[in-house]
Short mmCIF file of C-alpha atoms in Angstrom, two decimals:
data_model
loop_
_atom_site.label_atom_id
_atom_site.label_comp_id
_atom_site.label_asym_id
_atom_site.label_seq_id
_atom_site.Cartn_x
_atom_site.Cartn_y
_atom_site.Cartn_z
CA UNK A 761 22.48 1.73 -9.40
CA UNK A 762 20.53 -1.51 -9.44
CA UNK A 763 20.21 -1.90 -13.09
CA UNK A 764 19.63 -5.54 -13.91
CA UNK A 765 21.34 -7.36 -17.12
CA UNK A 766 18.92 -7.47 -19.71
CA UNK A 767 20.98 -8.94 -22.63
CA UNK A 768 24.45 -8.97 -23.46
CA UNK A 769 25.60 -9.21 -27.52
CA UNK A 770 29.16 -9.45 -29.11
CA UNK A 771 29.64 -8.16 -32.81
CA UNK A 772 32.94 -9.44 -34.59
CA UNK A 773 32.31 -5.90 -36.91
CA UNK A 774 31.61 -2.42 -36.51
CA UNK A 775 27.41 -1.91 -37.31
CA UNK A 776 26.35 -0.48 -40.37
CA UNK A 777 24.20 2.06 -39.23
CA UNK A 778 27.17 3.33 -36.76
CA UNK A 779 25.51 1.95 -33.53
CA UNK A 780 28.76 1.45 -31.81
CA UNK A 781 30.23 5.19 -33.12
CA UNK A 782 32.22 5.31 -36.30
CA UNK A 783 34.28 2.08 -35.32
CA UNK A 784 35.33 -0.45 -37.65
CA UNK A 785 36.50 -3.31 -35.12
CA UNK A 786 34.43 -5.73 -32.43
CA UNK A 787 31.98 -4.37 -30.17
CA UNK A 788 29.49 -5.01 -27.78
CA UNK A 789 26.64 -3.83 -26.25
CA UNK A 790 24.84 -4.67 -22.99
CA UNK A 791 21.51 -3.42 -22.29
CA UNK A 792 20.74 -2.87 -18.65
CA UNK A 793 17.29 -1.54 -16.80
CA UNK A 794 14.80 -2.26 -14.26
CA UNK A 795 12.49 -4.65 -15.90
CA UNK A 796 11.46 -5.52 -19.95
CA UNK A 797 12.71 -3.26 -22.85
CA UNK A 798 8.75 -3.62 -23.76
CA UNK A 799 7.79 -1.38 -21.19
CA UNK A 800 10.68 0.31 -19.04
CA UNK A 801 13.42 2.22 -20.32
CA UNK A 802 17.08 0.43 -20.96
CA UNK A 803 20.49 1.80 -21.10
CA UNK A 804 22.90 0.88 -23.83
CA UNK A 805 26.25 0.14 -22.62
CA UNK A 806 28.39 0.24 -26.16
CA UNK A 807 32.16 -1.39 -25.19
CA UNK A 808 34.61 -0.81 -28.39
CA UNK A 809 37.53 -3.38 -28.19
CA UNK A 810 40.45 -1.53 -28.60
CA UNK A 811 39.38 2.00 -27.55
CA UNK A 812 40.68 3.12 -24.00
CA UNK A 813 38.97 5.94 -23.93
CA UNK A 814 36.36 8.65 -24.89
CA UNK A 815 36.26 12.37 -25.11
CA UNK A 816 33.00 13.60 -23.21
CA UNK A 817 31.23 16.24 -24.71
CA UNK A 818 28.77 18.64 -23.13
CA UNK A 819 25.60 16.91 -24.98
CA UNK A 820 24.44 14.34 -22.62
CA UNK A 821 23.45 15.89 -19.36
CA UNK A 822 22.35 13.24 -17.18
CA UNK A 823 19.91 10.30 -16.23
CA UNK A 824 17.70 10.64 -13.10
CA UNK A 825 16.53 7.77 -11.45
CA UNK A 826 14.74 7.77 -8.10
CA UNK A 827 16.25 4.96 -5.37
CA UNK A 828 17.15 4.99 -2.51
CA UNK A 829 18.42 1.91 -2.32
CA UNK A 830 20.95 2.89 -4.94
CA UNK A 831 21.80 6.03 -2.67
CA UNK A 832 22.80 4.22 0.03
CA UNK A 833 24.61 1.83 -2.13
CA UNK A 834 26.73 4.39 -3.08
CA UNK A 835 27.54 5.27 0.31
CA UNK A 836 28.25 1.78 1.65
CA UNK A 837 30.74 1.19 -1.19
CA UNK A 838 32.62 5.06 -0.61
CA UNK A 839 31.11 6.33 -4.00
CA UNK A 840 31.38 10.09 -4.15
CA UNK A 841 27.93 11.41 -3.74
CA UNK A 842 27.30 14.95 -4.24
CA UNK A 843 23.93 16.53 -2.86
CA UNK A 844 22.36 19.28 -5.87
CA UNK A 845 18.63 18.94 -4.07
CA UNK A 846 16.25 17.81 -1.57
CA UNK A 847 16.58 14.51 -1.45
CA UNK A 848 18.90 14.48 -4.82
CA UNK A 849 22.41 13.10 -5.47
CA UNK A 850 24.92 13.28 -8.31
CA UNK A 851 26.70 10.08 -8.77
CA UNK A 852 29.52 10.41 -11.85
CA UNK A 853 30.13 7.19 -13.07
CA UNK A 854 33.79 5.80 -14.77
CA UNK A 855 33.95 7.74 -17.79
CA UNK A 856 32.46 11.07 -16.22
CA UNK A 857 28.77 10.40 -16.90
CA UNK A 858 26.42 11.63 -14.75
CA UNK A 859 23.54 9.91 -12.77
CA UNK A 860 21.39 11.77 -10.55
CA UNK A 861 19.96 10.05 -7.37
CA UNK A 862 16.12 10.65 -6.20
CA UNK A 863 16.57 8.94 -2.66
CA UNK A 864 13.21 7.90 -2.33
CA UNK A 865 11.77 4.49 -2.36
CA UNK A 866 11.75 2.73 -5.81
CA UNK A 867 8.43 2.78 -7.19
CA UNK A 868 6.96 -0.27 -8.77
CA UNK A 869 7.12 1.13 -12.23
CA UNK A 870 10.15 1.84 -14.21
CA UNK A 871 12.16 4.38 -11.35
CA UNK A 872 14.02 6.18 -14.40
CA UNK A 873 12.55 9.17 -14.64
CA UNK A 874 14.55 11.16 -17.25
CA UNK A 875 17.41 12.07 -19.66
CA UNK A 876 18.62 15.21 -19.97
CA UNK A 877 20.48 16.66 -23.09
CA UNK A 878 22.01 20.09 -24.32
CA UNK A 879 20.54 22.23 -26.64
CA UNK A 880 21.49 25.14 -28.47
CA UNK A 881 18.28 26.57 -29.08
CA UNK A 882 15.19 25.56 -26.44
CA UNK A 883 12.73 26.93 -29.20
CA UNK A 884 14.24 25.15 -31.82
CA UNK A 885 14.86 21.73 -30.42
CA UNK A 886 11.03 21.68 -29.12
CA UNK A 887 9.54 22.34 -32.19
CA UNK A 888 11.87 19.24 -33.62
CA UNK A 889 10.86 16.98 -30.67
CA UNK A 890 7.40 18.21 -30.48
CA UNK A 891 5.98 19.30 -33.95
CA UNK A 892 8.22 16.68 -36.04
CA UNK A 893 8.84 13.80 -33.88
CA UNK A 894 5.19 14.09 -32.05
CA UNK A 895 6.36 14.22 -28.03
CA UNK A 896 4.28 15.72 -25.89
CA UNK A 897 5.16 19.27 -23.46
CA UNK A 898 4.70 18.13 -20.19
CA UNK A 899 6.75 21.49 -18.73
CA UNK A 900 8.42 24.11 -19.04
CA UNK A 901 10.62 26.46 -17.40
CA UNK A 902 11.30 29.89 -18.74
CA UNK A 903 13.60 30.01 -21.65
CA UNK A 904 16.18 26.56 -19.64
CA UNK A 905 14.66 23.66 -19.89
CA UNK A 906 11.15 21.55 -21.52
CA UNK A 907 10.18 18.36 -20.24
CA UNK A 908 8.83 16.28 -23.14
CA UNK A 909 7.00 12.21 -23.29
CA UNK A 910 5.53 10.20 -25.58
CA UNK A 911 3.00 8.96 -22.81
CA UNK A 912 2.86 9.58 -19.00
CA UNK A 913 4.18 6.57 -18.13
CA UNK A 914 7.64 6.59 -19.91
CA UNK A 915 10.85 7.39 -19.31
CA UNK A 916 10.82 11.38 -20.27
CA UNK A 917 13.06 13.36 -22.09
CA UNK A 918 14.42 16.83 -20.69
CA UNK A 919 15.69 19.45 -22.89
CA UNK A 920 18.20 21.90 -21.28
CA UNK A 921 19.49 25.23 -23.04
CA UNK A 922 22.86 25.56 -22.49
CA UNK A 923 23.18 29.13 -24.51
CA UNK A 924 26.05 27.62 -26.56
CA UNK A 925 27.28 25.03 -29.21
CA UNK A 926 26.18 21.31 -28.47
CA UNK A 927 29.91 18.86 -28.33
CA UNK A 928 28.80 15.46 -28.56
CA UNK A 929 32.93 15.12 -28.05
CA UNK A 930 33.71 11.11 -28.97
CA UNK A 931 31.68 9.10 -27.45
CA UNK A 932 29.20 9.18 -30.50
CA UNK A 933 25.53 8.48 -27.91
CA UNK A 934 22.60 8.26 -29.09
CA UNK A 935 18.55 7.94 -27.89
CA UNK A 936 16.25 5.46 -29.34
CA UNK A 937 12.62 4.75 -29.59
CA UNK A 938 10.69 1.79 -31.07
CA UNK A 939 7.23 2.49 -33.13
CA UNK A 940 5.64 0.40 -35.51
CA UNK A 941 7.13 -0.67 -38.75
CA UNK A 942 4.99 0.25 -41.14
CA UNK A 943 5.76 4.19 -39.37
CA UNK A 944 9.67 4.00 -40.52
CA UNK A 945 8.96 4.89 -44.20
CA UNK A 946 6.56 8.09 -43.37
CA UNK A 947 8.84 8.85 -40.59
CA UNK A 948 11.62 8.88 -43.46
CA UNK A 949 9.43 10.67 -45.60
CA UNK A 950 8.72 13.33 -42.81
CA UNK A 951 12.27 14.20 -42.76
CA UNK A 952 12.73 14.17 -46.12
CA UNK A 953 9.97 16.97 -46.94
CA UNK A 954 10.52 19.47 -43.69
CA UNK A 955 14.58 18.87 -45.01
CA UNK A 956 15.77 17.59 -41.51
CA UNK A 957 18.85 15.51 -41.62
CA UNK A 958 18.74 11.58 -41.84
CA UNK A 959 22.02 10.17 -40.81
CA UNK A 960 21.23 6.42 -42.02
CA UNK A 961 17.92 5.82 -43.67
CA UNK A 962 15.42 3.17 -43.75
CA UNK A 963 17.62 -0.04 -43.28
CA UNK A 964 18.31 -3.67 -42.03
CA UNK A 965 20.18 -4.44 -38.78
CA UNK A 966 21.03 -8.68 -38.02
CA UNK A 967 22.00 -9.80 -34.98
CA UNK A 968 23.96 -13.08 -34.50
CA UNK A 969 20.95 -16.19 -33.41
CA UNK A 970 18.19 -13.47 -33.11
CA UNK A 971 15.79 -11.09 -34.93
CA UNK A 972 16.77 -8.78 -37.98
CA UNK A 973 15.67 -5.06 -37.39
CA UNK A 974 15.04 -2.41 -39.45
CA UNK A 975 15.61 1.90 -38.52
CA UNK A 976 15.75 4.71 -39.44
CA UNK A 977 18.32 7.04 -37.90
CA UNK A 978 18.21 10.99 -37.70
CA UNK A 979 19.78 13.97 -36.07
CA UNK A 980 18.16 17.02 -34.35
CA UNK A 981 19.34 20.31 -34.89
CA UNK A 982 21.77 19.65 -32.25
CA UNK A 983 22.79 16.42 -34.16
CA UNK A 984 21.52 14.70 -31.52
CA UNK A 985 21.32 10.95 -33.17
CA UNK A 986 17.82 9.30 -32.83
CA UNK A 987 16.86 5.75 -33.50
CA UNK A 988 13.47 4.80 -34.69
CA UNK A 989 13.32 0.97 -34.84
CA UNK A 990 10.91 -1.40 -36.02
CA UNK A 991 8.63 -2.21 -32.87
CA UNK A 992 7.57 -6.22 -34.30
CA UNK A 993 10.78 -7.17 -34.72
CA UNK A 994 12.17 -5.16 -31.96
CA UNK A 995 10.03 -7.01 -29.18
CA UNK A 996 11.62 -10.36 -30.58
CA UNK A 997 15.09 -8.82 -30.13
CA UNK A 998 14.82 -7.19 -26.89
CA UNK A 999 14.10 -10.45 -25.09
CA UNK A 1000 15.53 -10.41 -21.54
CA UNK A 1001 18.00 -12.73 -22.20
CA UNK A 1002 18.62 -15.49 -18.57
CA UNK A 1003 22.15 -15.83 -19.96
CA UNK A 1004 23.07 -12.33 -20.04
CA UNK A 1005 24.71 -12.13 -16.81
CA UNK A 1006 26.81 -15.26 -17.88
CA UNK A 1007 27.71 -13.65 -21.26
CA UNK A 1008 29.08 -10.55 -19.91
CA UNK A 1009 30.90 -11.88 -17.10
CA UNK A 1010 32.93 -14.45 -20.19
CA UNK A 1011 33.25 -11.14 -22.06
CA UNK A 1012 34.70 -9.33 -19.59
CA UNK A 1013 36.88 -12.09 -18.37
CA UNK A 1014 38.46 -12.85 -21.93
CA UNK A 1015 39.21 -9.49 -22.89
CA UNK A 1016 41.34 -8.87 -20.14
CA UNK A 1017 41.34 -5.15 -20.23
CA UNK A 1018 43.59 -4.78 -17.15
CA UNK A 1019 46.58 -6.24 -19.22
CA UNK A 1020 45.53 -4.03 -22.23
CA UNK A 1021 45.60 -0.79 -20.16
CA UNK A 1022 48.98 -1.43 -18.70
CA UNK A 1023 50.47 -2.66 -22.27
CA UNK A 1024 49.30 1.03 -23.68
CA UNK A 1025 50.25 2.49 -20.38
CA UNK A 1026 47.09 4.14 -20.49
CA UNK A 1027 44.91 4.93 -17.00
CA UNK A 1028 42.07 3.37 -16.78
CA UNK A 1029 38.62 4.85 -15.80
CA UNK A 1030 37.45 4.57 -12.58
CA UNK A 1031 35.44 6.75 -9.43
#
């Protein structure tokens, strides 16, 4: 997909505002994108020691990202591509999540374009997004799906109605979004008053040889979990990080998962 490395971070202990799911043990998290968590959207790769596998839900619907150089990646490596569009792949990564393809030329910006998740109840989940949370309505179409941004230039967020109940199965995602501090407490204080559910209020989050943050977590009325974190601190933390590549690639080589999937006799994720 041509994600770079951004920064790569062990934890020796589950986090206390459940950023890893509700997992007691070491984690890590590697945060990959196209360019500076300051301006261009990053994915968080959460890795669970111990944990061989997930139960997908129907929640997260997909990330679109336009490249054709990652298209034709795909095809020089055998990657099963499925065509939904003009110009538009599906690409299902290990795991089962899905990544849809624009094959056009990257653009110099950020090239992801969107994430889509389920909702229950289009009307409902706008009015969170939109009224409470203060995204804008960039489109809409009929009663399926809203296309929502904080600003033009982002990464947007697409709302999809899938008529039904929302399963965010075991793999525990969540979407986060960086403001400034001193927003956290009214943000809080928002939720509070208009009774909307706060999973893990106002609180601190270290992180081994870099910057403390603080969030505030919530849920939409999908329970779709949503991080608000502290935007000072945050731009301290999110450093791209030269070593990153280096850090994963120890990580990876020390836990040796291969030898932990055949010990469990379990089957390993793959294309």
């Amino acid at each position: 997909l041509c994600f770079d490395i951004l920064r790569h971070e062990e934890f020796e202990e589950g986090c206390k505002a459940t950023c890893n799911g509700p997992y007691d043990g070491k984690w890590s998290k590697t945060m990959v994108g196209f360019g500076p968590e300051d301006d261009h959207f990053a994915a968080e790769l959460t890795y669970n020691y111990g944990v061989g596998e997930y139960r997908l839900g129907n929640d997260f619907l997909g990330l679109t990202l336009q490249s054709s150089q990652a298209v034709s990646n795909a095809k020089r490596l055998g990657w099963p591509l499925t065509e939904v569009g003009k110009a538009l792949y599906l690409a299902e990564a290990p795991g089962g999540y899905h990544f849809y393809l624009v094959d056009k030329e990257q653009p110099p910006n950020d090239p992801v374009q969107k994430v889509c998740l389920a909702v229950s109840d289009l009307q409902k989940s706008t009015h969170y997004w939109s009224s409470l949370l203060g995204m804008k309505v960039i489109e809409r179409h009929e009663e399926k799906t809203v296309l929502m941004g904080f600003a033009d230039t982002q990464c947007k967020l697409e709302l999809h109605n899938i008529g039904g109940t929302v399963d965010h199965g075991t793999a525990f995602g969540r979407i986060a979004f960086s403001c400034p501090r001193e927003q956290l407490a009214d943000l809080e204080a928002l939720m509070t008053k208009e009774n909307q559910k706060i999973l893990t209020p106002l609180i601190s989050l270290d992180t081994p040889g870099k910057a403390t943050v603080e969030v505030v977590i919530l849920a939409d009325p999908d329970a779709h979990e949503i991080c608000f974190v502290g935007d000072e601190a945050f731009r301290q933390l999110s450093q791209m990080d030269p070593s990153g590549n280096a850090l994963l690639d120890k990580a990876m080589a020390e836990d040796k998962s291969d030898d932990w999937f055949a010990k469990h006799n379990k089957q390993k994720a793959s294309a």
